Coordinates of N, CA and C in Angstrom, one line a residue:
T1 N 63.5 -30.9 -1.1 CA 62.1 -31.0 -0.6 C 61.6 -29.6 -0.3
G2 N 62.5 -28.7 0.2 CA 62.1 -27.4 0.6 C 61.6 -26.6 -0.7
C3 N 62.4 -26.8 -1.8 CA 62.0 -26.1 -3.0 C 60.7 -26.6 -3.6
F4 N 60.5 -27.9 -3.4 CA 59.2 -28.5 -3.9 C 58.0 -27.9 -3.2
F5 N 58.1 -27.9 -1.8 CA 56.9 -27.3 -1.1 C 56.8 -25.8 -1.3
S6 N 58.0 -25.1 -1.5 CA 57.9 -23.7 -1.8 C 57.2 -23.4 -3.1
G7 N 57.5 -24.3 -4.1 CA 56.8 -24.2 -5.4 C 55.3 -24.4 -5.3
I8 N 54.9 -25.4 -4.5 CA 53.5 -25.6 -4.3 C 52.8 -24.4 -3.6
L9 N 53.5 -23.9 -2.6 CA 52.9 -22.7 -1.9 C 52.7 -21.5 -2.8
R10 N 53.7 -21.3 -3.7 CA 53.6 -20.2 -4.6 C 52.4 -20.4 -5.6
A11 N 52.3 -21.7 -6.0 CA 51.2 -22.0 -7.0 C 49.8 -21.8 -6.3
W12 N 49.7 -22.3 -5.0 CA 48.5 -22.2 -4.3 C 48.1 -20.7 -4.1
R13 N 49.1 -19.9 -3.7 CA 48.8 -18.4 -3.5 C 48.3 -17.8 -4.8
G14 N 49.0 -18.2 -5.9 CA 48.5 -17.6 -7.2 C 47.1 -18.1 -7.5
F15 N 46.8 -19.3 -7.2 CA 45.4 -19.8 -7.5 C 44.4 -19.1 -6.6
S16 N 44.7 -18.9 -5.4 CA 43.8 -18.2 -4.4 C 43.6 -16.8 -4.9
S17 N 44.7 -16.1 -5.3 CA 44.5 -14.7 -5.8 C 43.7 -14.6 -7.0
S18 N 43.8 -15.6 -7.9 CA 43.0 -15.5 -9.2 C 41.6 -15.7 -8.9
L19 N 41.2 -16.5 -7.8 CA 39.8 -16.6 -7.4 C 39.3 -15.4 -6.8
R20 N 40.2 -14.7 -6.0 CA 39.7 -13.5 -5.3 C 39.6 -12.3 -6.2
T21 N 40.5 -12.2 -7.2 CA 40.5 -11.0 -8.0 C 40.6 -11.4 -9.5
P22 N 39.5 -11.9 -10.1 CA 39.5 -12.2 -11.5 C 40.0 -11.1 -12.4
G23 N 40.9 -11.3 -13.2 CA 41.4 -10.3 -14.1 C 42.3 -9.3 -13.3
G24 N 42.5 -9.6 -12.0 CA 43.4 -8.7 -11.3 C 42.7 -7.4 -10.8
Y25 N 41.4 -7.2 -11.1 CA 40.8 -5.9 -10.9 C 39.8 -5.9 -9.7
F26 N 39.2 -7.1 -9.3 CA 38.2 -7.1 -8.4 C 38.5 -7.9 -7.1
V27 N 38.0 -7.4 -6.0 CA 38.1 -8.2 -4.7 C 36.8 -9.0 -4.6
L28 N 36.9 -10.3 -4.6 CA 35.8 -11.2 -4.5 C 35.9 -12.1 -3.4
S29 N 34.7 -12.4 -2.7 CA 34.7 -13.4 -1.6 C 33.3 -13.9 -1.6
D30 N 33.1 -15.2 -1.8 CA 31.8 -15.9 -1.7 C 30.8 -15.3 -2.7
G31 N 31.2 -14.9 -3.8 CA 30.3 -14.3 -4.8 C 30.0 -12.8 -4.6
V32 N 30.6 -12.2 -3.6 CA 30.4 -10.8 -3.4 C 31.6 -9.9 -3.9
L33 N 31.3 -9.0 -4.9 CA 32.3 -8.1 -5.4 C 32.3 -6.9 -4.4
S34 N 33.3 -6.8 -3.6 CA 33.3 -5.8 -2.5 C 34.3 -4.7 -2.7
G35 N 35.1 -4.7 -3.7 CA 36.0 -3.7 -4.0 C 36.9 -3.9 -5.2
L36 N 37.9 -3.0 -5.3 CA 38.8 -3.1 -6.4 C 40.2 -3.2 -5.9
T37 N 41.0 -4.0 -6.6 CA 42.4 -4.1 -6.2 C 43.2 -2.9 -6.6
P38 N 44.4 -2.7 -6.2 CA 45.2 -1.5 -6.8 C 45.2 -1.5 -8.3
E39 N 45.3 -2.7 -8.9 CA 45.3 -2.7 -10.4 C 43.9 -2.2 -10.9
G40 N 42.9 -2.6 -10.2 CA 41.5 -2.2 -10.6 C 41.3 -0.7 -10.4
E41 N 41.8 -0.2 -9.3 CA 41.7 1.3 -9.1 C 42.4 2.1 -10.3
L42 N 43.6 1.6 -10.7 CA 44.3 2.2 -11.8 C 43.6 2.0 -13.1
H43 N 43.1 0.8 -13.3 CA 42.4 0.5 -14.6 C 41.2 1.4 -14.8
F44 N 40.4 1.5 -13.8 CA 39.1 2.3 -14.0 C 39.2 3.8 -13.9
K45 N 40.5 4.3 -13.8 CA 40.7 5.7 -13.9 C 40.7 6.1 -15.4
T46 N 41.0 5.2 -16.3 CA 41.0 5.5 -17.7 C 40.0 4.7 -18.6
V47 N 39.5 3.6 -18.0 CA 38.6 2.7 -18.7 C 37.2 2.9 -18.1
H48 N 36.2 3.2 -19.0 CA 34.9 3.6 -18.5 C 33.8 2.5 -18.9
E49 N 34.2 1.3 -19.2 CA 33.3 0.2 -19.5 C 33.6 -0.9 -18.5
L50 N 32.6 -1.5 -18.0 CA 32.7 -2.6 -17.0 C 32.0 -3.8 -17.4
T51 N 32.7 -5.0 -17.3 CA 32.1 -6.3 -17.4 C 32.3 -7.0 -16.1
V52 N 31.2 -7.3 -15.4 CA 31.3 -8.0 -14.1 C 31.4 -9.5 -14.4
P53 N 32.4 -10.2 -13.8 CA 32.6 -11.6 -14.0 C 31.4 -12.4 -13.7
D54 N 31.1 -13.5 -14.5 CA 30.1 -14.4 -14.2 C 30.4 -15.1 -12.9
G55 N 29.3 -15.3 -12.1 CA 29.4 -16.0 -10.8 C 29.3 -15.0 -9.7
V56 N 29.5 -13.7 -10.0 CA 29.2 -12.7 -8.9 C 27.7 -12.6 -8.7
R57 N 27.4 -12.7 -7.4 CA 25.9 -12.6 -7.1 C 25.6 -11.3 -6.4
K58 N 26.6 -10.6 -5.9 CA 26.3 -9.3 -5.2 C 27.4 -8.3 -5.5
I59 N 27.0 -7.0 -5.7 CA 27.9 -5.9 -5.9 C 27.8 -5.1 -4.6
G60 N 28.9 -4.9 -3.9 CA 28.9 -4.2 -2.6 C 28.7 -2.7 -2.7
K61 N 28.6 -2.2 -1.5 CA 28.4 -0.7 -1.3 C 29.6 0.1 -1.9
N62 N 29.2 1.1 -2.6 CA 30.2 2.2 -3.1 C 31.2 1.7 -4.1
V63 N 31.2 0.4 -4.5 CA 32.3 -0.1 -5.2 C 32.6 0.7 -6.5
F64 N 31.6 1.0 -7.3 CA 31.8 1.7 -8.5 C 31.3 3.2 -8.5
K65 N 31.3 3.7 -7.3 CA 30.8 5.1 -7.1 C 31.7 6.1 -7.7
S66 N 31.1 7.0 -8.5 CA 31.9 8.1 -9.1 C 33.2 7.7 -9.9
R67 N 33.0 6.8 -10.8 CA 34.2 6.3 -11.5 C 34.0 6.6 -13.0
G68 N 33.1 7.4 -13.4 CA 33.0 7.8 -14.8 C 32.5 6.7 -15.7
L69 N 31.9 5.6 -15.2 CA 31.5 4.5 -16.0 C 30.4 4.9 -17.0
R70 N 30.5 4.5 -18.3 CA 29.5 4.8 -19.3 C 28.7 3.6 -19.7
K71 N 29.3 2.4 -19.6 CA 28.7 1.2 -20.0 C 29.0 0.1 -19.0
I72 N 28.0 -0.7 -18.6 CA 28.2 -1.8 -17.7 C 27.5 -3.1 -18.2
S73 N 28.1 -4.2 -18.0 CA 27.4 -5.5 -18.3 C 27.4 -6.4 -17.1
L74 N 26.2 -6.8 -16.7 CA 26.1 -7.6 -15.5 C 25.6 -9.0 -15.8
P75 N 26.3 -10.0 -15.3 CA 25.8 -11.4 -15.7 C 24.5 -11.7 -15.0
Q76 N 23.9 -12.8 -15.4 CA 22.6 -13.2 -14.8 C 22.8 -13.7 -13.4
S77 N 24.0 -14.0 -13.0 CA 24.3 -14.4 -11.6 C 24.1 -13.3 -10.6
V78 N 24.2 -12.0 -11.0 CA 24.0 -10.9 -10.1 C 22.6 -10.8 -9.7
K79 N 22.3 -10.9 -8.4 CA 21.0 -10.8 -7.8 C 20.8 -9.6 -6.9
E80 N 21.9 -9.0 -6.4 CA 21.8 -7.9 -5.5 C 22.8 -6.8 -5.8
I81 N 22.4 -5.6 -5.8 CA 23.3 -4.4 -6.0 C 23.1 -3.5 -4.7
D82 N 24.2 -3.3 -4.0 CA 24.1 -2.7 -2.7 C 24.1 -1.1 -2.8
D83 N 23.9 -0.5 -1.7 CA 23.8 1.0 -1.7 C 24.9 1.7 -2.4
Y84 N 24.6 2.7 -3.2 CA 25.6 3.6 -3.9 C 26.5 2.8 -4.8
A85 N 26.2 1.6 -5.2 CA 27.2 0.8 -5.9 C 27.6 1.5 -7.2
F86 N 26.6 2.1 -7.9 CA 26.9 2.8 -9.2 C 26.6 4.3 -9.1
Y87 N 26.5 4.8 -8.0 CA 26.2 6.2 -7.8 C 27.1 7.1 -8.6
D88 N 26.5 8.2 -9.2 CA 27.3 9.2 -9.8 C 28.3 8.7 -10.9
N89 N 27.7 8.1 -12.0 CA 28.4 7.7 -13.1 C 27.7 8.3 -14.4
K90 N 28.0 7.8 -15.5 CA 27.4 8.2 -16.8 C 26.7 7.1 -17.5
I91 N 26.2 6.1 -16.8 CA 25.6 4.9 -17.4 C 24.3 5.3 -18.1
S92 N 24.2 4.9 -19.3 CA 23.0 5.3 -20.1 C 22.0 4.1 -20.3
E93 N 22.5 2.9 -20.1 CA 21.7 1.7 -20.4 C 22.1 0.6 -19.4
V94 N 21.2 -0.1 -18.9 CA 21.5 -1.2 -18.0 C 20.4 -2.2 -18.0
S95 N 20.7 -3.5 -18.0 CA 19.7 -4.6 -17.9 C 19.7 -5.2 -16.5
L96 N 18.5 -5.1 -15.8 CA 18.4 -5.4 -14.4 C 17.3 -6.4 -14.1
S97 N 16.7 -7.0 -15.1 CA 15.5 -7.9 -14.9 C 15.8 -9.1 -14.1
H98 N 17.1 -9.4 -13.9 CA 17.5 -10.6 -13.1 C 17.9 -10.2 -11.7
V99 N 17.9 -8.9 -11.4 CA 18.3 -8.5 -10.1 C 17.1 -8.3 -9.2
S100 N 17.2 -8.9 -8.0 CA 16.0 -8.9 -7.1 C 16.1 -7.8 -5.9
K101 N 17.4 -7.4 -5.7 CA 17.5 -6.4 -4.6 C 18.4 -5.2 -5.1
I102 N 17.9 -4.0 -5.1 CA 18.6 -2.8 -5.5 C 18.6 -1.8 -4.4
G103 N 19.8 -1.5 -3.9 CA 19.9 -0.7 -2.7 C 19.8 0.8 -2.9
R104 N 19.9 1.5 -1.8 CA 19.7 2.9 -1.8 C 20.7 3.7 -2.7
S105 N 20.2 4.5 -3.5 CA 21.0 5.4 -4.4 C 21.9 4.6 -5.3
A106 N 21.6 3.3 -5.6 CA 22.4 2.4 -6.4 C 22.8 3.0 -7.7
F107 N 21.8 3.6 -8.4 CA 22.0 4.2 -9.7 C 21.7 5.7 -9.8
Q108 N 21.7 6.3 -8.7 CA 21.4 7.7 -8.6 C 22.5 8.5 -9.4
K109 N 22.1 9.6 -10.0 CA 23.0 10.5 -10.8 C 23.8 9.7 -11.9
N110 N 23.0 9.1 -12.8 CA 23.5 8.6 -14.0 C 22.8 9.2 -15.2
A111 N 22.8 8.4 -16.3 CA 22.1 8.9 -17.5 C 21.3 7.8 -18.1
V112 N 20.8 6.9 -17.2 CA 19.9 5.8 -17.7 C 18.7 6.3 -18.4
A113 N 18.5 5.9 -19.6 CA 17.4 6.5 -20.5 C 16.5 5.4 -21.0
G114 N 15.3 5.9 -21.5 CA 14.4 4.9 -22.1 C 13.6 4.1 -21.0
K115 N 13.2 2.9 -21.4 CA 12.4 2.1 -20.5 C 13.3 1.3 -19.6
L116 N 12.9 1.3 -18.3 CA 13.6 0.5 -17.3 C 12.7 -0.6 -16.9
E117 N 13.2 -1.9 -17.1 CA 12.4 -3.1 -16.8 C 13.0 -3.8 -15.6
L118 N 12.2 -4.0 -14.6 CA 12.6 -4.7 -13.4 C 11.6 -5.9 -13.2
K119 N 12.1 -6.9 -12.5 CA 11.3 -8.1 -12.3 C 11.5 -8.8 -11.0
N120 N 10.4 -9.2 -10.4 CA 10.5 -10.0 -9.2 C 11.3 -9.4 -8.1
L121 N 11.1 -8.1 -7.9 CA 11.9 -7.4 -6.9 C 11.6 -7.8 -5.4
Q122 N 12.6 -7.9 -4.6 CA 12.3 -8.0 -3.2 C 12.6 -6.7 -2.4
L123 N 13.5 -5.9 -3.0 CA 13.9 -4.6 -2.4 C 14.2 -3.6 -3.5
L124 N 13.7 -2.4 -3.3 CA 14.0 -1.3 -4.2 C 14.3 -0.1 -3.3
G125 N 15.5 0.3 -3.1 CA 15.9 1.3 -2.1 C 15.6 2.7 -2.4
E126 N 15.7 3.5 -1.4 CA 15.4 4.9 -1.5 C 16.4 5.6 -2.5
S127 N 15.8 6.4 -3.4 CA 16.6 7.2 -4.4 C 17.4 6.3 -5.3
A128 N 16.9 5.0 -5.5 CA 17.7 4.1 -6.3 C 18.0 4.6 -7.7
F129 N 17.0 5.3 -8.3 CA 17.1 5.8 -9.7 C 16.9 7.3 -9.9
T130 N 17.1 8.0 -8.8 CA 16.9 9.5 -8.8 C 17.9 10.1 -9.8
D131 N 17.5 11.1 -10.5 CA 18.3 11.9 -11.4 C 18.9 11.1 -12.5
N132 N 18.0 10.6 -13.4 CA 18.4 9.9 -14.6 C 17.6 10.5 -15.8
A133 N 17.4 9.7 -16.8 CA 16.6 10.2 -18.0 C 15.6 9.1 -18.4
I134 N 15.1 8.3 -17.4 CA 14.2 7.2 -17.6 C 12.9 7.7 -18.1
T135 N 12.3 7.1 -19.1 CA 11.0 7.6 -19.7 C 9.8 6.6 -19.3
E136 N 10.1 5.4 -19.0 CA 9.1 4.4 -18.6 C 9.6 3.4 -17.6
V137 N 8.8 3.1 -16.6 CA 9.1 2.1 -15.6 C 8.2 0.9 -15.7
E138 N 8.7 -0.3 -15.8 CA 7.8 -1.5 -15.8 C 8.4 -2.4 -14.7
I139 N 7.7 -2.7 -13.7 CA 8.1 -3.7 -12.7 C 7.1 -4.8 -12.7
K140 N 7.6 -6.0 -13.0 CA 6.8 -7.2 -13.2 C 7.0 -8.1 -12.0
E141 N 5.9 -8.9 -11.7 CA 6.0 -9.9 -10.7 C 5.3 -11.2 -11.2
D142 N 6.1 -12.3 -11.4 CA 5.5 -13.5 -12.0 C 5.9 -14.7 -11.2
R143 N 6.4 -14.5 -10.0 CA 6.7 -15.7 -9.2 C 5.5 -16.5 -8.7
P144 N 5.6 -17.8 -8.7 CA 4.4 -18.5 -8.2 C 4.1 -18.3 -6.7
L145 N 2.9 -18.6 -6.3 CA 2.5 -18.4 -4.9 C 3.3 -19.3 -4.0
T146 N 3.8 -20.4 -4.5 CA 4.6 -21.3 -3.7 C 6.0 -20.7 -3.3
D147 N 6.4 -19.6 -4.1 CA 7.6 -18.9 -3.8 C 7.3 -17.9 -2.7
T148 N 7.9 -18.2 -1.5 CA 7.6 -17.3 -0.3 C 8.6 -16.2 -0.1
S149 N 9.5 -16.0 -1.0 CA 10.4 -14.8 -0.9 C 9.7 -13.5 -0.9
A150 N 10.3 -12.5 -0.4 CA 9.7 -11.2 -0.2 C 9.2 -10.6 -1.5
R151 N 8.1 -9.9 -1.5 CA 7.6 -9.2 -2.7 C 7.8 -7.7 -2.4
L152 N 7.8 -6.9 -3.5 CA 8.0 -5.5 -3.4 C 6.6 -4.9 -3.0
E153 N 6.6 -4.2 -1.8 CA 5.4 -3.6 -1.3 C 5.4 -2.1 -1.3
T154 N 6.7 -1.5 -1.3 CA 6.8 -0.1 -1.2 C 7.7 0.5 -2.3
I155 N 7.2 1.6 -2.9 CA 8.1 2.4 -3.7 C 8.7 3.4 -2.8
A156 N 10.0 3.3 -2.5 CA 10.6 4.1 -1.4 C 10.8 5.6 -1.8
K157 N 11.1 6.4 -0.8 CA 11.3 7.8 -0.9 C 12.3 8.1 -2.0
N158 N 11.8 9.0 -2.9 CA 12.7 9.5 -4.0 C 13.1 8.5 -5.1
T159 N 12.6 7.3 -5.1 CA 13.1 6.2 -5.9 C 13.3 6.6 -7.4
F160 N 12.2 7.3 -7.9 CA 12.3 7.6 -9.4 C 12.2 9.1 -9.6
R161 N 12.6 9.9 -8.6 CA 12.5 11.3 -8.7 C 13.5 11.9 -9.7
D162 N 13.1 13.0 -10.4 CA 13.9 13.7 -11.3 C 14.4 12.8 -12.5
N163 N 13.3 12.3 -13.2 CA 13.5 11.6 -14.5 C 12.6 12.2 -15.6
E164 N 12.3 11.5 -16.6 CA 11.4 11.9 -17.7 C 10.3 10.9 -17.8
I165 N 9.9 10.3 -16.7 CA 8.9 9.2 -16.8 C 7.5 9.7 -17.2
S166 N 6.9 9.0 -18.2 CA 5.5 9.3 -18.6 C 4.6 8.1 -18.5
A167 N 5.2 6.9 -18.2 CA 4.4 5.7 -18.0 C 4.9 4.8 -17.0
V168 N 4.1 4.2 -16.2 CA 4.5 3.3 -15.0 C 3.6 2.1 -15.0
T169 N 4.2 0.9 -14.8 CA 3.5 -0.3 -14.6 C 4.1 -0.9 -13.3
L170 N 3.2 -1.2 -12.3 CA 3.6 -1.7 -11.0 C 2.9 -3.1 -10.7
P171 N 3.6 -3.9 -10.0 CA 2.9 -5.2 -9.6 C 1.8 -5.0 -8.6
Q172 N 0.9 -5.9 -8.5 CA -0.2 -5.8 -7.5 C 0.2 -5.8 -6.1
T173 N 1.4 -6.2 -5.8 CA 1.9 -6.2 -4.4 C 2.2 -4.8 -3.8
V174 N 2.4 -3.8 -4.7 CA 2.8 -2.5 -4.2 C 1.6 -1.8 -3.5
R175 N 1.8 -1.4 -2.2 CA 0.8 -0.8 -1.4 C 1.1 0.6 -1.0
V176 N 2.4 0.9 -0.9 CA 2.8 2.2 -0.4 C 3.6 3.0 -1.5
L177 N 3.2 4.2 -1.7 CA 4.0 5.2 -2.5 C 4.6 6.2 -1.7
S178 N 5.9 6.2 -1.4 CA 6.5 7.0 -0.4 C 6.8 8.4 -0.9
E179 N 7.3 9.2 0.0 CA 7.5 10.7 -0.2 C 8.4 10.9 -1.5
A180 N 7.8 11.7 -2.4 CA 8.5 12.2 -3.6 C 9.0 11.1 -4.5
C181 N 8.3 9.9 -4.4 CA 8.9 8.7 -5.2 C 8.8 8.9 -6.7
F182 N 7.8 9.7 -7.2 CA 7.8 10.0 -8.6 C 7.8 11.5 -8.9
A183 N 8.3 12.3 -8.0 CA 8.4 13.7 -8.2 C 9.2 14.1 -9.4
N184 N 8.8 15.2 -10.0 CA 9.6 15.8 -11.1 C 9.8 14.9 -12.3
N185 N 8.6 14.4 -12.8 CA 8.6 13.6 -14.0 C 7.6 14.2 -15.0
R186 N 7.2 13.3 -15.9 CA 6.2 13.8 -17.0 C 4.9 13.0 -16.9
L187 N 4.5 12.6 -15.8 CA 3.3 11.8 -15.6 C 2.0 12.6 -15.8
K188 N 1.1 12.1 -16.6 CA -0.2 12.6 -16.7 C -1.3 11.7 -16.0
N189 N -0.9 10.5 -15.8 CA -1.8 9.5 -15.2 C -0.9 8.5 -14.5
F190 N -1.6 7.7 -13.6 CA -0.8 6.7 -12.8 C -1.8 5.5 -12.5
P191 N -1.2 4.3 -12.4 CA -2.1 3.1 -12.2 C -2.4 2.9 -10.7
F192 N -3.1 3.9 -10.2 CA -3.7 3.7 -8.8 C -4.6 2.6 -8.8
R193 N -4.7 1.8 -7.8 CA -5.6 0.6 -7.7 C -6.0 0.3 -6.3
E194 N -7.1 -0.4 -6.2 CA -7.5 -0.9 -4.9 C -6.5 -1.7 -4.2
G195 N -6.2 -1.5 -3.0 CA -5.2 -2.2 -2.3 C -4.0 -1.3 -1.9
M196 N -3.9 -0.2 -2.6 CA -2.9 0.8 -2.2 C -3.4 1.5 -0.9
T197 N -2.5 1.7 0.0 CA -2.9 2.2 1.3 C -2.3 3.6 1.7
S198 N -1.2 4.0 1.1 CA -0.5 5.2 1.5 C 0.2 5.9 0.3
V199 N 0.0 7.2 0.3 CA 0.7 8.1 -0.6 C 1.4 9.2 0.1
G200 N 2.7 9.3 0.0 CA 3.5 10.2 0.8 C 3.6 11.6 0.3
D201 N 4.1 12.5 1.1 CA 4.3 13.9 0.8 C 5.0 14.1 -0.6
G202 N 4.3 14.9 -1.4 CA 5.0 15.2 -2.7 C 5.2 14.1 -3.6
A203 N 4.5 13.0 -3.5 CA 4.8 11.8 -4.2 C 4.8 12.0 -5.7
F204 N 3.8 12.9 -6.2 CA 3.7 13.2 -7.6 C 3.9 14.7 -7.9
S205 N 4.6 15.4 -7.1 CA 4.8 16.8 -7.3 C 5.6 17.0 -8.6
G206 N 5.4 18.1 -9.2 CA 6.2 18.4 -10.4 C 5.9 17.5 -11.6
N207 N 4.7 17.1 -11.8 CA 4.3 16.3 -13.0 C 3.2 17.1 -13.8
F208 N 2.4 16.4 -14.5 CA 1.4 17.0 -15.4 C 0.0 16.5 -15.2
F209 N -0.3 16.1 -14.0 CA -1.7 15.6 -13.7 C -2.7 16.7 -13.8
S210 N -3.9 16.4 -14.3 CA -5.0 17.3 -14.2 C -6.2 16.7 -13.6
E211 N -6.2 15.3 -13.6 CA -7.3 14.6 -13.0 C -6.8 13.2 -12.5
V212 N -7.3 12.8 -11.4 CA -7.0 11.4 -10.9 C -8.2 10.8 -10.1
A213 N -8.2 9.5 -10.1 CA -9.1 8.7 -9.3 C -8.3 7.9 -8.3
L214 N -8.6 8.1 -7.0 CA -7.8 7.4 -6.0 C -8.6 6.3 -5.4
P215 N -8.0 5.2 -5.1 CA -8.7 4.0 -4.5 C -9.2 4.3 -3.1
Q216 N -10.3 3.7 -2.8 CA -10.9 3.8 -1.4 C -10.0 3.2 -0.3
T217 N -9.1 2.4 -0.7 CA -8.2 1.7 0.3 C -7.1 2.6 0.9
I218 N -7.0 3.8 0.3 CA -5.9 4.7 0.8 C -6.4 5.2 2.2
T219 N -5.5 5.1 3.2 CA -5.8 5.6 4.5 C -4.9 6.7 5.0
Q220 N -3.8 6.8 4.2 CA -2.8 7.9 4.5 C -2.5 8.6 3.2
F221 N -2.7 10.0 3.3 CA -2.5 10.8 2.1 C -1.7 12.0 2.5
G222 N -0.5 12.2 2.0 CA 0.4 13.2 2.5 C 0.1 14.6 2.0
N223 N 1.0 15.6 2.4 CA 0.9 16.9 1.9 C 1.5 17.1 0.5
D224 N 1.0 18.1 -0.2 CA 1.6 18.4 -1.5 C 1.8 17.3 -2.4
V225 N 0.9 16.3 -2.4 CA 1.0 15.1 -3.2 C 1.1 15.5 -4.7
F226 N 0.3 16.4 -5.1 CA 0.2 16.8 -6.5 C 0.7 18.3 -6.7
A227 N 1.5 18.8 -5.8 CA 2.0 20.2 -5.9 C 2.7 20.4 -7.2
N228 N 2.6 21.6 -7.8 CA 3.3 22.0 -9.0 C 3.0 21.1 -10.2
N229 N 1.7 20.7 -10.3 CA 1.2 20.1 -11.5 C 0.4 21.2 -12.2
K230 N -0.9 20.9 -12.6 CA -1.8 21.9 -13.0 C -2.1 22.8 -11.8
R231 N -2.8 23.9 -12.0 CA -3.2 24.7 -10.9 C -4.0 24.0 -9.9
W232 N -4.9 23.2 -10.4 CA -5.7 22.3 -9.5 C -5.8 20.9 -10.1
I233 N -5.8 19.9 -9.2 CA -6.0 18.6 -9.6 C -7.4 18.1 -9.3
K234 N -8.1 17.7 -10.3 CA -9.5 17.2 -10.1 C -9.5 15.8 -9.7
I235 N -10.0 15.6 -8.5 CA -10.1 14.2 -7.9 C -11.5 13.7 -8.2
T236 N -11.6 12.7 -9.1 CA -12.9 12.2 -9.5 C -13.4 11.1 -8.5
S237 N -12.5 10.6 -7.7 CA -12.9 9.6 -6.7 C -11.8 9.6 -5.7
A238 N -12.3 9.7 -4.4 CA -11.3 9.8 -3.3 C -11.8 9.2 -2.0
P239 N -10.9 8.6 -1.2 CA -11.3 8.2 0.1 C -11.3 9.3 1.1
A240 N -11.8 9.0 2.4 CA -11.9 10.1 3.4 C -10.5 10.6 3.8
A241 N -9.4 9.9 3.5 CA -8.1 10.4 3.9 C -7.7 11.5 3.1
V242 N -8.3 11.7 1.9 CA -7.9 12.9 1.0 C -8.8 14.1 1.4
K243 N -8.1 15.1 1.8 CA -8.8 16.3 2.3 C -9.0 17.4 1.2
D244 N -10.0 18.2 1.3 CA -10.2 19.3 0.4 C -9.3 20.5 1.0
A245 N -8.2 20.8 0.4 CA -7.4 21.9 0.9 C -6.4 22.4 -0.1
K246 N -6.2 23.7 -0.1 CA -5.1 24.2 -0.9 C -3.8 24.0 -0.2
Y247 N -2.8 23.7 -1.0 CA -1.5 23.5 -0.5 C -0.8 24.9 -0.2
A248 N 0.1 25.0 0.7 CA 0.7 26.2 1.0 C 1.4 26.9 -0.2
S249 N 1.8 26.0 -1.2 CA 2.5 26.6 -2.3 C 1.5 27.2 -3.3
G250 N 0.2 27.1 -3.1 CA -0.8 27.7 -4.0 C -1.3 26.7 -5.0
F251 N -0.7 25.5 -4.9 CA -1.2 24.4 -5.8 C -2.0 23.4 -4.9
G252 N -2.8 22.6 -5.5 CA -3.6 21.7 -4.7 C -4.5 20.8 -5.5
H253 N -5.5 20.3 -4.8 CA -6.5 19.4 -5.5 C -7.9 19.8 -5.1
A254 N -8.8 19.6 -6.0 CA -10.2 19.8 -5.7 C -11.0 18.5 -5.8
R255 N -11.7 18.2 -4.8 CA -12.4 16.9 -4.8 C -13.8 17.1 -5.3
T256 N -14.3 16.3 -6.2 CA -15.6 16.4 -6.7 C -16.5 15.3 -6.2
A257 N -17.8 15.5 -6.2 CA -18.7 14.5 -5.7 C -18.8 13.3 -6.6

């Protein structure tokens, strides 16, 4: 009888472990991939491609930080990527249209190139895509009004800084463009619209603007918003929050009647 129960216990432990660490590489609990097993740590020292198991809904903080990953595949079940999850890798392409929450610096310091498509976001963290090679950003929102989950209202500080972005599409829900969110890109224009209320310091510094029209709904307008673009930025339409002033750096904007 003792041998019988001992055999059952060994089988149960093996079953539990296989649920917790599929393939022996990942630590999983309730759909959250929170770390790597010793086998996983060893495996990803030499293997630079990642396939996340189906059923994972969240990738935890720092899990794949600085691991030299070049290619990743995420199942449709993944809805959340936490802070620094893929920070400092060499990922050049990623599909994220099924992910609703992307944390701080989640993909900072990678090689993500071309068009980045995001959809139905609830959260887009600070510096999420800083220092990549993205050329176009498209964020769509098509949830019905009956869906009361959070909508993206803010492009956070440094979110898309230091890329190659020349085109941007944002949902109507976005109201705040935070500090340096699109700094150091290749933008010549931007989809400013009525309903936007705030533009942070240096939001579009280091781009290629020569003329912009700002919506009257803007009530907060930071310093050096268009610094290091053309020598002067011609403002064809602007609210009272936009002041006529040269920036300390010698660059600035001139408001026209």
